[in-house]
Coordinates of C-alpha atoms in Angstrom, one line a residue:
Chain E
X1 CA -81.9 -109.7 84.2
X2 CA -84.8 -110.7 81.2
X3 CA -84.3 -108.2 78.6
X4 CA -87.8 -105.9 78.4
X5 CA -88.8 -102.6 76.7
X6 CA -89.0 -99.6 78.9
X7 CA -91.8 -97.2 78.1
X8 CA -91.6 -93.6 80.0
X9 CA -95.2 -91.9 79.8
X10 CA -95.5 -88.6 81.3
X11 CA -99.3 -88.8 82.0
X12 CA -101.7 -91.2 83.5
X13 CA -103.5 -91.3 80.4
X14 CA -100.7 -92.0 78.4
X15 CA -99.6 -95.0 81.0
X16 CA -102.6 -96.4 80.8
X17 CA -102.7 -96.6 76.9
X18 CA -99.3 -98.2 77.0
X19 CA -101.0 -100.7 78.8
X20 CA -103.8 -101.2 77.0
X21 CA -101.5 -101.7 73.8
X22 CA -99.7 -104.5 75.5
X23 CA -101.8 -105.6 78.6
X24 CA -100.6 -109.2 79.2
X25 CA -97.0 -108.5 78.9
X26 CA -97.0 -105.0 80.6
X27 CA -95.9 -104.1 84.2
X28 CA -96.3 -100.5 85.6
X29 CA -93.2 -99.7 87.7
X30 CA -92.6 -96.5 90.3
X31 CA -89.6 -96.9 92.2
X32 CA -88.4 -100.1 91.1
X33 CA -86.9 -101.5 94.4
X34 CA -89.3 -104.1 94.6
X35 CA -90.4 -104.5 90.8
X36 CA -86.5 -104.8 89.4
X37 CA -86.0 -107.6 92.3
X38 CA -88.9 -109.5 90.7
X39 CA -87.9 -109.2 87.1
X40 CA -84.1 -110.3 88.2
X41 CA -85.5 -113.2 90.4
X42 CA -87.9 -114.6 87.3
X43 CA -91.1 -113.8 89.4
X44 CA -92.2 -111.2 87.2
X45 CA -91.2 -111.4 83.2
X46 CA -92.6 -108.4 81.5
X47 CA -91.8 -107.4 77.8
X48 CA -92.8 -103.8 78.8
X49 CA -92.0 -102.0 81.7
X50 CA -94.0 -98.7 81.8
X51 CA -92.3 -96.3 84.4
X52 CA -94.5 -93.9 86.0
X53 CA -91.6 -92.0 87.3
X54 CA -92.2 -89.1 84.9
X55 CA -95.5 -88.4 85.5
X56 CA -95.3 -85.1 87.8
X57 CA -98.6 -84.8 89.1
X58 CA -98.0 -88.2 91.0
X59 CA -94.9 -86.8 92.5
X60 CA -96.6 -84.2 94.5
X61 CA -96.8 -83.9 98.4
X62 CA -99.4 -81.2 99.2
X63 CA -101.0 -80.0 102.5
X64 CA -104.0 -77.7 101.5
X65 CA -103.9 -75.3 104.4
X66 CA -107.5 -74.2 103.7
X67 CA -109.1 -77.6 104.3
X68 CA -106.3 -79.3 106.1
X69 CA -106.4 -82.3 103.7
X70 CA -103.0 -83.8 102.9
X71 CA -102.7 -85.3 99.5
X72 CA -99.4 -87.7 98.7
X73 CA -98.8 -88.8 95.2
X74 CA -98.2 -92.3 94.9
X75 CA -94.7 -91.5 93.4
X76 CA -93.6 -89.6 96.6
X77 CA -90.6 -91.8 97.8
X78 CA -90.1 -92.6 101.7
X79 CA -87.2 -90.2 101.7
X80 CA -89.1 -87.4 100.8
X81 CA -91.7 -88.3 103.2
X82 CA -88.9 -88.8 106.1
X83 CA -87.1 -85.5 105.1
X84 CA -90.5 -83.5 105.3
X85 CA -90.6 -81.4 108.3
X86 CA -94.4 -80.9 108.0
X87 CA -94.8 -85.1 108.0
X88 CA -92.5 -85.2 111.0
X89 CA -94.3 -82.8 113.0
X90 CA -98.1 -83.1 111.8
X91 CA -98.2 -86.9 111.0
X92 CA -95.6 -88.7 113.5
X93 CA -97.0 -91.9 112.8
X94 CA -96.0 -91.9 108.8
X95 CA -92.8 -90.4 109.7
X96 CA -92.2 -93.3 112.1
X97 CA -93.0 -95.7 109.5
X98 CA -91.1 -94.5 106.5
X99 CA -87.9 -93.8 108.0
X100 CA -87.4 -97.5 108.8
X101 CA -88.4 -98.8 105.5
X102 CA -85.6 -100.7 103.5
X103 CA -82.6 -98.6 103.8
X104 CA -81.6 -94.9 103.0
X105 CA -80.9 -96.4 99.5
X106 CA -84.2 -98.1 98.9
X107 CA -85.9 -95.0 100.8
X108 CA -84.3 -92.5 98.0
X109 CA -85.8 -94.6 95.3
X110 CA -88.8 -96.6 96.9
X111 CA -92.2 -94.8 96.8
X112 CA -95.2 -95.0 99.1
X113 CA -97.6 -96.0 96.2
X114 CA -95.2 -98.8 95.2
X115 CA -95.1 -99.9 98.8
X116 CA -98.8 -100.1 99.0
X117 CA -99.4 -102.0 95.6
X118 CA -96.7 -104.7 96.6
X119 CA -99.1 -105.7 99.3
X120 CA -96.8 -107.5 101.3
X121 CA -98.6 -108.5 104.8
X122 CA -96.0 -106.5 107.0
X123 CA -96.9 -103.2 104.7
X124 CA -95.0 -100.4 106.8
X125 CA -96.4 -97.8 104.5
X126 CA -100.0 -98.7 104.8
X127 CA -100.4 -99.2 108.7
X128 CA -100.0 -95.1 109.2
X129 CA -102.3 -94.4 106.2
X130 CA -104.9 -96.6 107.4
X131 CA -104.5 -95.3 111.0
X132 CA -104.7 -91.7 109.5
X133 CA -108.1 -92.7 107.3
X134 CA -106.3 -92.4 104.2
X135 CA -108.1 -92.9 101.0
X136 CA -106.5 -94.2 97.6
X137 CA -107.4 -92.5 94.4
X138 CA -107.3 -95.2 91.6
X139 CA -107.0 -94.5 87.7
X140 CA -107.4 -96.8 85.2
X141 CA -109.1 -97.7 81.4
X142 CA -112.6 -97.4 83.1
X143 CA -111.9 -94.2 84.8
X144 CA -111.3 -93.1 88.3
X145 CA -112.4 -94.6 91.8
X146 CA -111.6 -94.4 95.2
X147 CA -111.7 -96.7 98.3
X148 CA -110.2 -96.5 102.0
X149 CA -106.5 -97.4 102.2
X150 CA -107.3 -100.5 104.2
X151 CA -109.8 -102.0 101.5
X152 CA -106.9 -101.9 98.8
X153 CA -105.9 -105.3 100.6
X154 CA -107.7 -108.5 99.4
X155 CA -104.7 -111.1 100.3
X156 CA -100.9 -111.3 100.6
X157 CA -99.5 -109.6 97.5
X158 CA -103.0 -109.1 96.0
X159 CA -104.9 -105.5 95.8
X160 CA -108.2 -104.5 94.3
X161 CA -106.4 -103.2 91.5
X162 CA -107.7 -104.1 88.1
X163 CA -105.6 -104.7 85.1
X164 CA -104.3 -101.5 83.9
X165 CA -105.5 -99.6 86.9
X166 CA -102.9 -97.2 88.6
X167 CA -102.7 -95.8 92.4
X168 CA -102.7 -91.9 91.7
X169 CA -102.5 -90.8 95.0
X170 CA -103.4 -90.9 98.9
X171 CA -105.4 -88.3 100.5
X172 CA -105.6 -87.7 104.3
X173 CA -108.5 -85.9 105.9
X174 CA -107.9 -83.3 108.5
X175 CA -106.6 -84.3 111.5
X176 CA -108.3 -83.2 115.0
X177 CA -106.4 -80.9 117.4
X178 CA -105.2 -82.9 120.5
X179 CA -104.2 -85.7 118.1
X180 CA -101.1 -87.9 118.6
X181 CA -99.9 -91.0 116.9
X182 CA -96.9 -93.2 116.6
X183 CA -95.7 -96.6 114.7
X184 CA -93.7 -99.0 115.9
X185 CA -91.7 -101.5 113.8
X186 CA -90.8 -104.3 116.1
X187 CA -88.0 -106.9 114.5
X188 CA -84.5 -108.1 115.2
X189 CA -83.3 -105.0 113.4
X190 CA -84.7 -101.8 111.7
X191 CA -83.1 -101.7 108.4
X192 CA -83.5 -104.0 105.8
X193 CA -85.8 -106.2 107.7
X194 CA -89.3 -106.8 107.7
X195 CA -91.3 -106.2 111.0
X196 CA -92.1 -109.2 113.4
X197 CA -95.2 -107.1 113.9
X198 CA -95.8 -103.5 113.1
X199 CA -98.3 -101.5 115.6
X200 CA -99.5 -98.0 115.0
X201 CA -101.7 -96.1 117.3
X202 CA -103.7 -92.8 116.9
X203 CA -105.5 -91.0 119.7
X204 CA -107.9 -88.0 119.7
X205 CA -108.7 -86.4 123.0
X206 CA -111.6 -83.8 123.7
X207 CA -110.8 -80.4 124.5
X208 CA -110.0 -81.0 128.1
X209 CA -107.3 -83.4 127.0
X210 CA -109.1 -85.9 129.1
X211 CA -111.6 -88.2 127.2
X212 CA -110.7 -90.2 123.9
X213 CA -112.8 -89.4 121.2
X214 CA -111.3 -91.3 118.5
X215 CA -108.9 -94.3 118.5
X216 CA -107.1 -96.2 115.8
X217 CA -104.8 -99.5 116.5
X218 CA -103.8 -100.7 113.2
X219 CA -101.5 -103.8 112.9
X220 CA -99.2 -105.2 110.2
X221 CA -98.2 -108.8 110.2
X222 CA -101.1 -109.9 112.6
X223 CA -103.4 -111.0 109.6
X224 CA -103.0 -111.8 105.9
X225 CA -103.8 -108.1 105.3
X226 CA -103.0 -104.8 107.4
X227 CA -105.6 -104.8 110.2
X228 CA -107.5 -102.5 112.4
X229 CA -108.0 -103.8 116.3
X230 CA -111.8 -102.4 115.9
X231 CA -112.6 -103.9 119.5
X232 CA -109.7 -102.4 121.3
X233 CA -110.6 -99.2 119.3
X234 CA -114.1 -98.9 120.5
X235 CA -112.9 -99.8 124.2
X236 CA -110.8 -96.9 124.2
X237 CA -113.5 -94.1 122.8
X238 CA -115.3 -92.3 125.6
X239 CA -112.6 -93.4 127.8
X240 CA -109.9 -91.2 130.0
X241 CA -106.8 -92.7 128.8
X242 CA -104.5 -94.2 131.5
X243 CA -101.9 -96.6 131.4
X244 CA -104.2 -99.2 132.9
X245 CA -106.9 -98.4 130.2
X246 CA -103.9 -98.9 127.3
X247 CA -103.0 -102.1 128.9
X248 CA -106.4 -103.5 128.5
X249 CA -106.7 -102.2 124.7
X250 CA -103.6 -103.8 124.3
X251 CA -104.9 -107.1 125.5
X252 CA -107.9 -106.8 123.3
X253 CA -105.7 -106.0 120.4
X254 CA -103.5 -109.0 121.0
X255 CA -106.8 -111.3 121.3
X256 CA -108.2 -109.6 117.9
X257 CA -105.1 -110.0 116.0
X258 CA -105.1 -113.3 113.6
X259 CA -100.9 -113.5 114.3
X260 CA -99.6 -117.1 113.4
X261 CA -96.1 -118.8 113.5
X262 CA -93.9 -118.0 110.5
X263 CA -90.0 -118.2 110.0
X264 CA -89.5 -114.8 111.4
X265 CA -91.2 -115.6 114.9
X266 CA -94.1 -117.2 116.9
X267 CA -97.8 -116.4 117.4
X268 CA -97.2 -116.2 120.8
X269 CA -94.3 -113.4 120.5
X270 CA -96.3 -111.3 118.1
X271 CA -99.4 -111.5 120.5
X272 CA -97.2 -110.1 123.3
X273 CA -95.4 -107.9 121.4
X274 CA -98.9 -106.2 120.6
X275 CA -99.8 -105.9 124.2
X276 CA -96.5 -104.1 124.9
X277 CA -96.3 -102.0 121.8
X278 CA -100.2 -100.9 122.0
X279 CA -99.3 -99.6 125.4
X280 CA -96.1 -97.8 124.5
X281 CA -97.7 -96.2 121.5
X282 CA -100.7 -94.8 123.4
X283 CA -98.6 -93.6 126.1
X284 CA -96.6 -91.7 123.2
X285 CA -99.8 -90.3 121.7
X286 CA -100.5 -89.0 124.9
X287 CA -97.1 -87.4 125.2
X288 CA -96.9 -85.9 121.8
X289 CA -100.8 -84.5 122.6
X290 CA -99.3 -83.1 125.8
X291 CA -96.3 -81.3 123.8
X292 CA -98.8 -79.8 121.5
X293 CA -98.2 -81.7 118.5
Chain T
X1 CA -82.8 -102.0 71.0
X2 CA -80.6 -99.5 72.7
X3 CA -81.5 -96.0 73.9
X4 CA -78.9 -93.0 73.9
X5 CA -78.4 -91.2 77.1
X6 CA -76.1 -88.4 78.4
X7 CA -75.3 -87.9 82.3
X8 CA -72.7 -86.4 84.4
X9 CA -70.2 -88.9 85.7
X10 CA -67.8 -87.5 88.2
X11 CA -68.2 -84.0 86.9
X12 CA -67.6 -85.0 83.3
X13 CA -70.5 -84.9 80.6
X14 CA -70.6 -88.4 79.0
X15 CA -73.0 -90.3 76.3
X16 CA -73.8 -93.8 76.2
X17 CA -75.8 -96.2 74.5
X18 CA -77.7 -98.5 76.8
X19 CA -80.3 -101.5 76.7
X20 CA -83.5 -100.7 78.4
X21 CA -82.8 -103.8 80.9
X22 CA -79.3 -102.8 82.1
X23 CA -78.9 -101.6 85.3
X24 CA -76.7 -98.8 86.3
X25 CA -74.3 -101.6 88.1
X26 CA -74.1 -103.4 84.9
X27 CA -73.3 -99.9 82.8
X28 CA -70.5 -99.3 85.2
X29 CA -69.1 -102.6 85.7
X30 CA -69.7 -104.6 82.3
X31 CA -69.7 -101.7 79.8
X32 CA -67.5 -98.9 81.2
X33 CA -64.9 -100.9 83.1
X34 CA -65.6 -99.2 86.5
X35 CA -65.1 -102.0 88.9
X36 CA -64.9 -100.0 92.1
X37 CA -68.6 -100.1 92.6
X38 CA -69.2 -103.6 93.8
X39 CA -71.9 -106.1 93.1
X40 CA -72.9 -107.9 96.5
X41 CA -76.1 -109.4 96.6
X42 CA -77.9 -107.8 93.4
X43 CA -80.8 -107.1 95.2
X44 CA -80.6 -103.9 97.0
X45 CA -79.9 -105.6 100.6
X46 CA -76.2 -105.2 101.1
X47 CA -75.6 -101.7 99.8
X48 CA -71.9 -102.7 97.7
X49 CA -73.3 -101.2 94.9
X50 CA -74.2 -97.7 96.3
X51 CA -73.5 -94.8 94.3
X52 CA -74.8 -91.0 94.6
X53 CA -77.6 -90.0 91.7
X54 CA -78.2 -86.2 91.9
X55 CA -77.1 -86.2 95.5
X56 CA -78.8 -89.0 96.8
X57 CA -77.5 -92.6 97.6
X58 CA -79.1 -95.2 95.7
X59 CA -78.3 -98.9 95.1
X60 CA -77.0 -99.4 91.7
X61 CA -78.2 -102.6 90.8
X62 CA -81.8 -101.7 91.5
X63 CA -81.5 -98.2 89.2
X64 CA -82.0 -98.7 85.6
X65 CA -79.3 -97.3 83.4
X66 CA -81.8 -95.2 81.3
X67 CA -83.1 -93.6 84.3
X68 CA -80.0 -91.9 84.7
X69 CA -80.5 -89.7 81.3
X70 CA -80.0 -86.0 82.4
X71 CA -78.5 -87.1 85.9
X72 CA -75.5 -86.2 87.9
X73 CA -73.6 -89.7 89.0
X74 CA -70.8 -89.7 91.5
X75 CA -69.0 -93.1 92.1
X76 CA -66.1 -94.2 94.2
X77 CA -63.6 -93.4 91.2
X78 CA -64.5 -89.8 91.7
X79 CA -63.3 -89.3 95.0
X80 CA -59.5 -89.2 95.0
X81 CA -57.7 -86.5 93.1
X82 CA -56.3 -86.9 89.7
X83 CA -52.8 -87.2 91.6
X84 CA -54.0 -90.0 93.6
X85 CA -54.4 -87.9 97.1
X86 CA -57.5 -89.6 98.6
X87 CA -60.7 -88.1 99.6
X88 CA -61.0 -87.1 103.1
X89 CA -63.6 -89.7 103.9
X90 CA -61.2 -92.5 102.1
X91 CA -58.2 -91.3 104.1
X92 CA -60.2 -91.5 107.4
X93 CA -61.3 -94.8 106.7
X94 CA -57.6 -96.1 106.3
X95 CA -56.5 -94.3 109.3
X96 CA -59.3 -95.6 111.5
X97 CA -59.3 -99.1 110.5
X98 CA -62.5 -99.0 108.7
X99 CA -61.4 -101.3 105.7
X100 CA -60.6 -104.9 106.1
X101 CA -61.2 -106.8 103.0
X102 CA -62.5 -103.9 101.3
X103 CA -65.4 -105.3 99.3
X104 CA -68.1 -103.3 101.1
X105 CA -65.7 -100.0 101.5
X106 CA -66.9 -98.1 98.0
X107 CA -70.5 -98.3 99.1
X108 CA -69.8 -97.4 102.9
X109 CA -67.6 -94.4 101.6
X110 CA -70.5 -93.4 99.0
X111 CA -73.2 -93.6 101.7
X112 CA -70.8 -91.6 103.9
X113 CA -70.4 -89.0 101.5
X114 CA -74.0 -88.5 100.4
X115 CA -74.6 -88.1 104.4
X116 CA -71.6 -85.6 105.0
X117 CA -72.5 -83.8 101.8
X118 CA -75.9 -83.1 103.0
X119 CA -75.2 -83.0 107.0
X120 CA -71.8 -81.8 107.4
X121 CA -72.6 -81.9 111.3
X122 CA -73.9 -85.6 111.4
X123 CA -73.9 -87.1 114.5
X124 CA -73.3 -91.0 115.9
X125 CA -77.2 -91.8 115.5
X126 CA -77.6 -90.0 111.8
X127 CA -74.4 -91.9 110.6
X128 CA -75.8 -95.2 111.8
X129 CA -79.2 -94.2 110.2
X130 CA -77.6 -93.5 106.8
X131 CA -75.4 -96.7 106.8
X132 CA -77.9 -98.9 107.8
X133 CA -78.4 -100.4 104.4
X134 CA -74.6 -101.2 104.1
X135 CA -73.6 -104.7 105.2
X136 CA -69.9 -105.4 106.2
X137 CA -69.0 -108.8 107.1
X138 CA -65.4 -107.8 108.5
X139 CA -65.2 -105.2 111.0
X140 CA -68.2 -105.1 113.0
X141 CA -68.8 -101.5 112.0
X142 CA -67.3 -99.9 115.1
X143 CA -64.1 -98.9 113.3
X144 CA -66.5 -97.9 110.5
X145 CA -68.5 -95.4 112.5
X146 CA -65.5 -94.1 113.8
X147 CA -64.1 -93.6 110.0
X148 CA -67.1 -91.5 109.4
X149 CA -66.7 -89.4 112.6
X150 CA -63.4 -88.6 111.9
X151 CA -63.9 -88.1 108.2
X152 CA -66.5 -85.4 109.3
X153 CA -64.3 -83.7 111.8
X154 CA -61.3 -83.7 108.8
X155 CA -64.0 -82.0 106.2
X156 CA -65.4 -79.5 108.8
X157 CA -61.8 -78.6 109.7
X158 CA -61.0 -78.1 105.9
X159 CA -63.9 -76.1 105.4
X160 CA -63.2 -74.1 108.1
X161 CA -59.7 -73.4 107.1
X162 CA -61.1 -72.1 103.6
X163 CA -63.3 -69.6 105.5
X164 CA -60.8 -68.0 107.5

């Protein structure tokens, strides 16, 4: 592997000053499961790697019980999210996604922030955060700004991050009662594989557990960047959710998707799987709401 | 340019000078001569280099040696007793046919140890989930899963024996 100098700042400000001192030749690193591979393969050739691992404030996972807002530091590992009972119970869509990213070894090192910033079209970590209306907090040489998680992505492997900017954390607004959610990573196998298609569904019902008041249908590998099937979402709102309605929503989502043929699979297959899994995840949402989760 | 680090390797405190771009796998195999940890793909795909850092299974090929400073590291070399007695997980892999060519075995065994240390009653699905990042090209995995289940039972019998 190419030699580099490893810098270990303990605050976001210190990390940014390191970056400013070495700008062109420096790169940030979180868990390292993507960056180290890129350096080994020669796709990234930094003279300085700035480790974010020791920045304590970026490693916190915290739910504000008063406001109901969830805050996920960018350095929180997939394994930490997977092991959290709070995530498993209150945010099943996030649990579904992070528990199948990479392998356990990768999840023990890899971080949710690194997964987002790597910006692969499959973005297992992004789909649930988009469905949960997540907001990303960025901090760079020019100060702080925030954006919706879905707006982080410009193109495959490209985000809106400016040079020197760091994704600090993601916040999830309080979730309404009677909300269910689920994510399917569809592929040949779960571990160490990018999905053929990723489908996340979140549904909120009104007090009578009948009419849908909010729907999110988020798709990975269905377009160059993670997308929402907003036509299908709008179709569901105001309706009583039945299997027949979910089948129609799946058809709408499949039509809205911009899937294409790739070495991993065909557009046709991806479209069919969107139909199947929007229905299945929708039914899962209903089952979870019924269970009282 | 080197950085001094200190860490605990299989129970013993160690100091080492490391270069910033060395992986933990490089430190173990090339600098310390501990070749029990294997290099398969070098990209975190195969799990042959699995070691345990502060109780968590990680790929040594993706872990920078400098990041080991202050941490507790367990490798396959630390499992057998000083008289050569195999660790119950190792013995179960031998008994159940979980080893053929042996290249994936150190990684498989370290993944199993990390799991059973945390969850001594791990079931079949837990074991599959924990070992999904370890590739074996010989056994077809069935004997490996059986080995881990046998190791779990052997370890819980031993623990039960101690409690009585």
